[in-house]
JSON list of C-alpha atoms in Angstrom, two decimals:
[
{"chain": "A", "resi": 1, "resn": "UNK", "atom": "CA", "xyz": [30.63, 2.61, -8.92]},
{"chain": "A", "resi": 2, "resn": "UNK", "atom": "CA", "xyz": [27.76, 4.19, -6.06]},
{"chain": "A", "resi": 3, "resn": "UNK", "atom": "CA", "xyz": [28.34, 4.75, -2.31]},
{"chain": "A", "resi": 4, "resn": "UNK", "atom": "CA", "xyz": [25.97, 5.67, -0.02]},
{"chain": "A", "resi": 5, "resn": "UNK", "atom": "CA", "xyz": [24.53, 8.65, 0.60]},
{"chain": "A", "resi": 6, "resn": "UNK", "atom": "CA", "xyz": [22.88, 10.41, 3.79]},
{"chain": "A", "resi": 7, "resn": "UNK", "atom": "CA", "xyz": [20.20, 12.68, 2.79]},
{"chain": "A", "resi": 8, "resn": "UNK", "atom": "CA", "xyz": [17.66, 15.41, 4.94]},
{"chain": "A", "resi": 9, "resn": "UNK", "atom": "CA", "xyz": [14.04, 14.50, 3.92]},
{"chain": "A", "resi": 10, "resn": "UNK", "atom": "CA", "xyz": [12.67, 17.85, 3.02]},
{"chain": "A", "resi": 11, "resn": "UNK", "atom": "CA", "xyz": [9.25, 17.05, 5.07]},
{"chain": "A", "resi": 12, "resn": "UNK", "atom": "CA", "xyz": [10.24, 16.27, 8.08]},
{"chain": "A", "resi": 13, "resn": "UNK", "atom": "CA", "xyz": [13.98, 16.99, 8.91]},
{"chain": "A", "resi": 14, "resn": "UNK", "atom": "CA", "xyz": [14.95, 13.14, 9.50]},
{"chain": "A", "resi": 15, "resn": "UNK", "atom": "CA", "xyz": [17.85, 11.83, 7.81]},
{"chain": "A", "resi": 16, "resn": "UNK", "atom": "CA", "xyz": [17.86, 9.07, 5.84]},
{"chain": "A", "resi": 17, "resn": "UNK", "atom": "CA", "xyz": [20.36, 6.52, 3.52]},
{"chain": "A", "resi": 18, "resn": "UNK", "atom": "CA", "xyz": [19.74, 6.72, -0.08]},
{"chain": "A", "resi": 19, "resn": "UNK", "atom": "CA", "xyz": [21.19, 3.33, -0.93]},
{"chain": "A", "resi": 20, "resn": "UNK", "atom": "CA", "xyz": [23.72, 2.70, -3.61]},
{"chain": "A", "resi": 21, "resn": "UNK", "atom": "CA", "xyz": [20.91, -0.34, -5.11]},
{"chain": "A", "resi": 22, "resn": "UNK", "atom": "CA", "xyz": [18.50, 3.32, -4.79]},
{"chain": "A", "resi": 23, "resn": "UNK", "atom": "CA", "xyz": [21.04, 5.24, -7.22]},
{"chain": "A", "resi": 24, "resn": "UNK", "atom": "CA", "xyz": [21.66, 2.27, -9.22]},
{"chain": "A", "resi": 25, "resn": "UNK", "atom": "CA", "xyz": [17.74, 2.25, -9.97]},
{"chain": "A", "resi": 26, "resn": "UNK", "atom": "CA", "xyz": [17.26, 5.50, -10.35]},
{"chain": "A", "resi": 27, "resn": "UNK", "atom": "CA", "xyz": [20.19, 5.99, -12.68]},
{"chain": "A", "resi": 28, "resn": "UNK", "atom": "CA", "xyz": [18.39, 3.03, -14.62]},
{"chain": "A", "resi": 29, "resn": "UNK", "atom": "CA", "xyz": [15.15, 4.56, -14.58]},
{"chain": "A", "resi": 30, "resn": "UNK", "atom": "CA", "xyz": [16.38, 8.09, -16.39]},
{"chain": "A", "resi": 31, "resn": "UNK", "atom": "CA", "xyz": [15.59, 9.43, -13.29]},
{"chain": "A", "resi": 32, "resn": "UNK", "atom": "CA", "xyz": [17.99, 12.92, -12.69]},
{"chain": "A", "resi": 33, "resn": "UNK", "atom": "CA", "xyz": [16.63, 14.15, -9.40]},
{"chain": "A", "resi": 34, "resn": "UNK", "atom": "CA", "xyz": [17.91, 12.34, -5.80]},
{"chain": "A", "resi": 35, "resn": "UNK", "atom": "CA", "xyz": [14.89, 11.51, -3.30]},
{"chain": "A", "resi": 36, "resn": "UNK", "atom": "CA", "xyz": [14.21, 14.87, -0.92]},
{"chain": "A", "resi": 37, "resn": "UNK", "atom": "CA", "xyz": [12.02, 12.95, 1.14]},
{"chain": "A", "resi": 38, "resn": "UNK", "atom": "CA", "xyz": [12.27, 9.82, 3.31]},
{"chain": "A", "resi": 39, "resn": "UNK", "atom": "CA", "xyz": [10.39, 6.69, 2.73]},
{"chain": "A", "resi": 40, "resn": "UNK", "atom": "CA", "xyz": [8.05, 7.53, 5.73]},
{"chain": "A", "resi": 41, "resn": "UNK", "atom": "CA", "xyz": [7.28, 11.13, 4.36]},
{"chain": "A", "resi": 42, "resn": "UNK", "atom": "CA", "xyz": [7.13, 9.46, 0.32]},
{"chain": "A", "resi": 43, "resn": "UNK", "atom": "CA", "xyz": [4.01, 6.76, 1.61]},
{"chain": "A", "resi": 44, "resn": "UNK", "atom": "CA", "xyz": [2.29, 9.19, 3.71]},
{"chain": "A", "resi": 45, "resn": "UNK", "atom": "CA", "xyz": [2.19, 11.26, 0.42]},
{"chain": "A", "resi": 46, "resn": "UNK", "atom": "CA", "xyz": [1.05, 8.67, -1.63]},
{"chain": "A", "resi": 47, "resn": "UNK", "atom": "CA", "xyz": [-1.53, 7.48, 1.05]},
{"chain": "A", "resi": 48, "resn": "UNK", "atom": "CA", "xyz": [-3.20, 10.97, 1.57]},
{"chain": "A", "resi": 49, "resn": "UNK", "atom": "CA", "xyz": [-3.35, 11.29, -2.75]},
{"chain": "A", "resi": 50, "resn": "UNK", "atom": "CA", "xyz": [-5.68, 8.37, -2.75]},
{"chain": "A", "resi": 51, "resn": "UNK", "atom": "CA", "xyz": [-9.22, 8.49, -2.68]},
{"chain": "A", "resi": 52, "resn": "UNK", "atom": "CA", "xyz": [-10.22, 7.28, 1.03]},
{"chain": "A", "resi": 53, "resn": "UNK", "atom": "CA", "xyz": [-11.80, 3.58, 0.88]},
{"chain": "A", "resi": 54, "resn": "UNK", "atom": "CA", "xyz": [-15.68, 3.36, 0.50]},
{"chain": "A", "resi": 55, "resn": "UNK", "atom": "CA", "xyz": [-17.18, 0.41, 1.99]},
{"chain": "A", "resi": 56, "resn": "UNK", "atom": "CA", "xyz": [-20.28, -1.15, 2.01]},
{"chain": "A", "resi": 57, "resn": "UNK", "atom": "CA", "xyz": [-22.86, -2.81, 4.49]},
{"chain": "A", "resi": 58, "resn": "UNK", "atom": "CA", "xyz": [-23.70, -6.80, 3.64]},
{"chain": "A", "resi": 59, "resn": "UNK", "atom": "CA", "xyz": [-25.26, -9.54, 5.65]},
{"chain": "A", "resi": 60, "resn": "UNK", "atom": "CA", "xyz": [-22.51, -12.81, 6.15]},
{"chain": "A", "resi": 61, "resn": "UNK", "atom": "CA", "xyz": [-23.98, -15.68, 3.78]},
{"chain": "A", "resi": 62, "resn": "UNK", "atom": "CA", "xyz": [-22.46, -18.25, 6.18]},
{"chain": "A", "resi": 63, "resn": "UNK", "atom": "CA", "xyz": [-23.05, -16.64, 9.90]},
{"chain": "A", "resi": 64, "resn": "UNK", "atom": "CA", "xyz": [-25.61, -13.44, 8.65]},
{"chain": "A", "resi": 65, "resn": "UNK", "atom": "CA", "xyz": [-23.67, -11.63, 11.10]},
{"chain": "A", "resi": 66, "resn": "UNK", "atom": "CA", "xyz": [-23.67, -7.70, 9.38]},
{"chain": "A", "resi": 67, "resn": "UNK", "atom": "CA", "xyz": [-19.99, -7.60, 7.46]},
{"chain": "A", "resi": 68, "resn": "UNK", "atom": "CA", "xyz": [-18.62, -3.83, 5.97]},
{"chain": "A", "resi": 69, "resn": "UNK", "atom": "CA", "xyz": [-16.94, -4.47, 2.07]},
{"chain": "A", "resi": 70, "resn": "UNK", "atom": "CA", "xyz": [-15.12, -2.57, 0.33]},
{"chain": "A", "resi": 71, "resn": "UNK", "atom": "CA", "xyz": [-17.01, -3.44, -2.98]},
{"chain": "A", "resi": 72, "resn": "UNK", "atom": "CA", "xyz": [-20.39, -3.19, -3.62]},
{"chain": "A", "resi": 73, "resn": "UNK", "atom": "CA", "xyz": [-22.61, -6.42, -2.83]},
{"chain": "A", "resi": 74, "resn": "UNK", "atom": "CA", "xyz": [-24.10, -7.75, -6.03]},
{"chain": "A", "resi": 75, "resn": "UNK", "atom": "CA", "xyz": [-27.94, -10.03, -5.05]},
{"chain": "A", "resi": 76, "resn": "UNK", "atom": "CA", "xyz": [-25.87, -13.21, -7.51]},
{"chain": "A", "resi": 77, "resn": "UNK", "atom": "CA", "xyz": [-23.23, -13.65, -5.26]},
{"chain": "A", "resi": 78, "resn": "UNK", "atom": "CA", "xyz": [-22.71, -14.22, -1.66]},
{"chain": "A", "resi": 79, "resn": "UNK", "atom": "CA", "xyz": [-20.37, -11.50, 0.31]},
{"chain": "A", "resi": 80, "resn": "UNK", "atom": "CA", "xyz": [-18.61, -12.90, 3.43]},
{"chain": "A", "resi": 81, "resn": "UNK", "atom": "CA", "xyz": [-17.52, -11.58, 6.83]},
{"chain": "A", "resi": 82, "resn": "UNK", "atom": "CA", "xyz": [-13.55, -11.30, 7.72]},
{"chain": "A", "resi": 83, "resn": "UNK", "atom": "CA", "xyz": [-13.96, -13.67, 9.84]},
{"chain": "A", "resi": 84, "resn": "UNK", "atom": "CA", "xyz": [-16.21, -16.31, 7.90]},
{"chain": "A", "resi": 85, "resn": "UNK", "atom": "CA", "xyz": [-14.07, -15.24, 4.40]},
{"chain": "A", "resi": 86, "resn": "UNK", "atom": "CA", "xyz": [-10.63, -16.55, 6.30]},
{"chain": "A", "resi": 87, "resn": "UNK", "atom": "CA", "xyz": [-12.02, -19.95, 7.39]},
{"chain": "A", "resi": 88, "resn": "UNK", "atom": "CA", "xyz": [-12.94, -20.45, 3.93]},
{"chain": "A", "resi": 89, "resn": "UNK", "atom": "CA", "xyz": [-9.73, -19.42, 2.53]},
{"chain": "A", "resi": 90, "resn": "UNK", "atom": "CA", "xyz": [-8.02, -21.88, 5.32]},
{"chain": "A", "resi": 91, "resn": "UNK", "atom": "CA", "xyz": [-9.68, -24.76, 4.16]},
{"chain": "A", "resi": 92, "resn": "UNK", "atom": "CA", "xyz": [-9.16, -24.64, 0.61]},
{"chain": "A", "resi": 93, "resn": "UNK", "atom": "CA", "xyz": [-5.38, -24.49, 1.88]}
]
């Protein structure tokens, strides 16, 4: 029923394929318009619209090094640096 279509991105001018599966998805959702931007440009617009992530500094409960985390540390919960957190996950699995 649907066939792949080649469209031109209005942002970067690059050609991209609007697949039959994507067309079917759009139809199921009731979308009337075809996409105007390629996936890379859509992703870039979404990322630009998001607020930049705020990081907090804490001391790793396992190794004592400084760690930057994307949440505000609480005094009642331990915080781990990326390396120590990864080691703990490996041990659990």
